[in-house]
PDB file of C-alpha atoms in Angstrom:
ATOM      1  CA  UNK A   1      18.466   1.660   2.916  1.00 67.00           C
ATOM      2  CA  UNK A   2      20.916  -1.284   2.928  1.00 80.00           C
ATOM      3  CA  UNK A   3      18.360  -3.710   4.419  1.00 90.00           C
ATOM      4  CA  UNK A   4      15.672  -3.127   1.792  1.00 94.00           C
ATOM      5  CA  UNK A   5      13.692  -5.812   0.004  1.00 94.00           C
ATOM      6  CA  UNK A   6      11.202  -5.528  -2.840  1.00 95.00           C
ATOM      7  CA  UNK A   7       8.479  -8.174  -2.949  1.00 93.00           C
ATOM      8  CA  UNK A   8       6.025  -8.826  -5.733  1.00 94.00           C
ATOM      9  CA  UNK A   9       3.143 -11.011  -4.589  1.00 90.00           C
ATOM     10  CA  UNK A  10       0.222 -12.361  -6.566  1.00 91.00           C
ATOM     11  CA  UNK A  11      -3.046 -13.739  -5.199  1.00 87.00           C
ATOM     12  CA  UNK A  12      -5.130 -16.599  -6.570  1.00 92.00           C
ATOM     13  CA  UNK A  13      -7.119 -14.144  -8.746  1.00 89.00           C
ATOM     14  CA  UNK A  14      -3.889 -12.932 -10.373  1.00 90.00           C
ATOM     15  CA  UNK A  15      -3.803  -9.502  -8.704  1.00 84.00           C
ATOM     16  CA  UNK A  16      -0.270  -8.263  -8.042  1.00 87.00           C
ATOM     17  CA  UNK A  17       1.082  -6.149  -5.199  1.00 85.00           C
ATOM     18  CA  UNK A  18       4.613  -4.745  -5.202  1.00 90.00           C
ATOM     19  CA  UNK A  19       5.949  -3.790  -1.792  1.00 89.00           C
ATOM     20  CA  UNK A  20       9.266  -2.248  -0.776  1.00 93.00           C
ATOM     21  CA  UNK A  21      10.234  -2.536   2.884  1.00 94.00           C
ATOM     22  CA  UNK A  22      13.348  -2.073   4.998  1.00 94.00           C
ATOM     23  CA  UNK A  23      14.416  -3.854   8.145  1.00 93.00           C
ATOM     24  CA  UNK A  24      14.908  -1.231  10.847  1.00 90.00           C
ATOM     25  CA  UNK A  25      16.361  -3.599  13.451  1.00 88.00           C
ATOM     26  CA  UNK A  26      14.977  -5.552  16.369  1.00 86.00           C
ATOM     27  CA  UNK A  27      12.563  -7.489  14.162  1.00 85.00           C
ATOM     28  CA  UNK A  28      10.860  -4.293  12.954  1.00 88.00           C
ATOM     29  CA  UNK A  29      10.221  -3.154   9.389  1.00 89.00           C
ATOM     30  CA  UNK A  30       9.119   0.002   7.596  1.00 91.00           C
ATOM     31  CA  UNK A  31       7.123  -0.264   4.372  1.00 91.00           C
ATOM     32  CA  UNK A  32       8.280   2.517   2.026  1.00 89.00           C
ATOM     33  CA  UNK A  33       6.465   1.870  -1.265  1.00 89.00           C
ATOM     34  CA  UNK A  34       3.327   0.068  -2.405  1.00 85.00           C
ATOM     35  CA  UNK A  35       2.689  -0.372  -6.102  1.00 82.00           C
ATOM     36  CA  UNK A  36       5.035   2.516  -6.850  1.00 81.00           C
ATOM     37  CA  UNK A  37       3.473   4.929  -4.340  1.00 82.00           C
ATOM     38  CA  UNK A  38       5.572   6.282  -1.456  1.00 83.00           C
ATOM     39  CA  UNK A  39       4.077   5.262   1.902  1.00 86.00           C
ATOM     40  CA  UNK A  40       5.310   4.843   5.441  1.00 86.00           C
ATOM     41  CA  UNK A  41       3.965   2.270   7.866  1.00 88.00           C
ATOM     42  CA  UNK A  42       5.485  -0.315  10.170  1.00 88.00           C
ATOM     43  CA  UNK A  43       3.237  -3.359  10.370  1.00 84.00           C
ATOM     44  CA  UNK A  44       2.826  -2.762  14.109  1.00 90.00           C
ATOM     45  CA  UNK A  45      -0.918  -2.247  13.516  1.00 94.00           C
ATOM     46  CA  UNK A  46      -3.604  -3.929  11.446  1.00 95.00           C
ATOM     47  CA  UNK A  47      -3.370  -2.025   8.165  1.00 94.00           C
ATOM     48  CA  UNK A  48      -5.820  -1.313   5.343  1.00 95.00           C
ATOM     49  CA  UNK A  49      -4.427  -0.068   2.043  1.00 93.00           C
ATOM     50  CA  UNK A  50      -7.240   1.364  -0.054  1.00 94.00           C
ATOM     51  CA  UNK A  51      -6.626   2.450  -3.640  1.00 91.00           C
ATOM     52  CA  UNK A  52      -9.386   4.765  -4.822  1.00 93.00           C
ATOM     53  CA  UNK A  53     -10.381   7.489  -7.198  1.00 93.00           C
ATOM     54  CA  UNK A  54      -9.544  10.932  -5.794  1.00 93.00           C
ATOM     55  CA  UNK A  55     -13.078  12.270  -5.422  1.00 92.00           C
ATOM     56  CA  UNK A  56     -14.714  14.154  -2.572  1.00 93.00           C
ATOM     57  CA  UNK A  57     -16.063  11.978   0.212  1.00 94.00           C
ATOM     58  CA  UNK A  58     -13.978   8.803  -0.260  1.00 95.00           C
ATOM     59  CA  UNK A  59     -11.999   9.295   2.964  1.00 96.00           C
ATOM     60  CA  UNK A  60     -15.247  10.014   4.831  1.00 97.00           C
ATOM     61  CA  UNK A  61     -16.943   6.924   3.361  1.00 97.00           C
ATOM     62  CA  UNK A  62     -14.123   4.628   4.449  1.00 97.00           C
ATOM     63  CA  UNK A  63     -13.682   6.140   7.913  1.00 97.00           C
ATOM     64  CA  UNK A  64     -17.476   6.077   8.452  1.00 98.00           C
ATOM     65  CA  UNK A  65     -17.514   2.334   7.700  1.00 98.00           C
ATOM     66  CA  UNK A  66     -14.713   1.781  10.220  1.00 98.00           C
ATOM     67  CA  UNK A  67     -16.403   3.966  12.844  1.00 98.00           C
ATOM     68  CA  UNK A  68     -19.718   2.128  12.425  1.00 97.00           C
ATOM     69  CA  UNK A  69     -17.867  -1.135  13.119  1.00 98.00           C
ATOM     70  CA  UNK A  70     -16.283   0.414  16.263  1.00 98.00           C
ATOM     71  CA  UNK A  71     -12.794   0.242  14.729  1.00 98.00           C
ATOM     72  CA  UNK A  72     -10.421   2.935  15.951  1.00 98.00           C
ATOM     73  CA  UNK A  73      -7.908   4.480  13.543  1.00 98.00           C
ATOM     74  CA  UNK A  74      -4.410   4.619  15.045  1.00 96.00           C
ATOM     75  CA  UNK A  75      -2.656   6.284  12.066  1.00 95.00           C
ATOM     76  CA  UNK A  76      -3.746   7.324   8.612  1.00 96.00           C
ATOM     77  CA  UNK A  77      -2.222   8.855   5.500  1.00 92.00           C
ATOM     78  CA  UNK A  78      -3.635   9.723   2.088  1.00 93.00           C
ATOM     79  CA  UNK A  79      -1.544  10.267  -1.055  1.00 87.00           C
ATOM     80  CA  UNK A  80      -2.582  10.964  -4.610  1.00 83.00           C
ATOM     81  CA  UNK A  81      -0.853  11.218  -7.954  1.00 77.00           C
ATOM     82  CA  UNK A  82      -2.920  14.244  -9.056  1.00 82.00           C
ATOM     83  CA  UNK A  83      -6.216  15.945  -8.291  1.00 88.00           C
ATOM     84  CA  UNK A  84      -9.022  13.675  -9.469  1.00 85.00           C
ATOM     85  CA  UNK A  85      -6.613  10.844 -10.284  1.00 85.00           C
ATOM     86  CA  UNK A  86      -5.562   7.818  -8.267  1.00 86.00           C
ATOM     87  CA  UNK A  87      -5.253   8.048  -4.499  1.00 90.00           C
ATOM     88  CA  UNK A  88      -4.089   5.701  -1.767  1.00 91.00           C
ATOM     89  CA  UNK A  89      -5.229   5.554   1.867  1.00 94.00           C
ATOM     90  CA  UNK A  90      -3.092   3.716   4.400  1.00 94.00           C
ATOM     91  CA  UNK A  91      -5.111   3.195   7.576  1.00 97.00           C
ATOM     92  CA  UNK A  92      -3.600   1.540  10.643  1.00 96.00           C
ATOM     93  CA  UNK A  93      -6.186   0.340  13.159  1.00 97.00           C
ATOM     94  CA  UNK A  94      -6.206  -0.757  16.789  1.00 96.00           C
ATOM     95  CA  UNK A  95      -8.712  -3.541  16.125  1.00 96.00           C
ATOM     96  CA  UNK A  96      -8.817  -6.231  13.470  1.00 97.00           C
ATOM     97  CA  UNK A  97     -10.952  -5.284  10.460  1.00 98.00           C
ATOM     98  CA  UNK A  98     -13.478  -8.097   9.939  1.00 97.00           C
ATOM     99  CA  UNK A  99     -14.028  -9.479   6.433  1.00 97.00           C
ATOM    100  CA  UNK A 100     -17.578  -8.056   6.298  1.00 97.00           C
ATOM    101  CA  UNK A 101     -16.230  -4.515   6.855  1.00 98.00           C
ATOM    102  CA  UNK A 102     -13.494  -5.008   4.252  1.00 97.00           C
ATOM    103  CA  UNK A 103     -16.093  -6.198   1.708  1.00 97.00           C
ATOM    104  CA  UNK A 104     -18.308  -3.181   2.506  1.00 97.00           C
ATOM    105  CA  UNK A 105     -15.392  -0.784   1.968  1.00 97.00           C
ATOM    106  CA  UNK A 106     -14.311  -2.582  -1.204  1.00 96.00           C
ATOM    107  CA  UNK A 107     -17.797  -2.181  -2.680  1.00 96.00           C
ATOM    108  CA  UNK A 108     -17.943   1.591  -2.133  1.00 96.00           C
ATOM    109  CA  UNK A 109     -18.151   3.669  -5.316  1.00 94.00           C
ATOM    110  CA  UNK A 110     -14.696   4.803  -6.431  1.00 94.00           C
ATOM    111  CA  UNK A 111     -12.753   2.123  -4.520  1.00 95.00           C
ATOM    112  CA  UNK A 112     -10.349   0.370  -6.889  1.00 92.00           C
ATOM    113  CA  UNK A 113      -8.758  -2.151  -4.538  1.00 90.00           C
ATOM    114  CA  UNK A 114      -8.273  -2.987  -0.895  1.00 92.00           C
ATOM    115  CA  UNK A 115      -5.353  -4.839   0.657  1.00 89.00           C
ATOM    116  CA  UNK A 116      -5.358  -5.819   4.322  1.00 92.00           C
ATOM    117  CA  UNK A 117      -2.494  -6.761   6.607  1.00 89.00           C
ATOM    118  CA  UNK A 118      -3.440  -8.266   9.966  1.00 91.00           C
ATOM    119  CA  UNK A 119      -0.668  -8.024  12.520  1.00 88.00           C
ATOM    120  CA  UNK A 120       0.431 -11.143  14.303  1.00 80.00           C
ATOM    121  CA  UNK A 121      -0.595 -11.393  17.955  1.00 75.00           C
TER     122      UNK A 121
END
């Protein structure tokens, strides 16, 4: 896409995130890749990006934590590189995901990392 940008950001702990996004017009964007994995989300929702080991029950564990906190999932996708390998959940939510819920999810067995985007009001 002609209006594509690739950003590499690093937090205070030295963790890096590489994001590819395209401007789709009218102030809107579409995120196409995160850390080399094809994704598709717009930033119109609060968004959790959860990198995890591809083992049975991880999606259920994460969605259970959100449900317990009364957070509704607007959109969700799961991708993996291979069975049993690395997987990536992109979860767009109607409500903000409080820090305590993000910490709980991040501490679940098999979760490798969690990135959170909170949409601007």
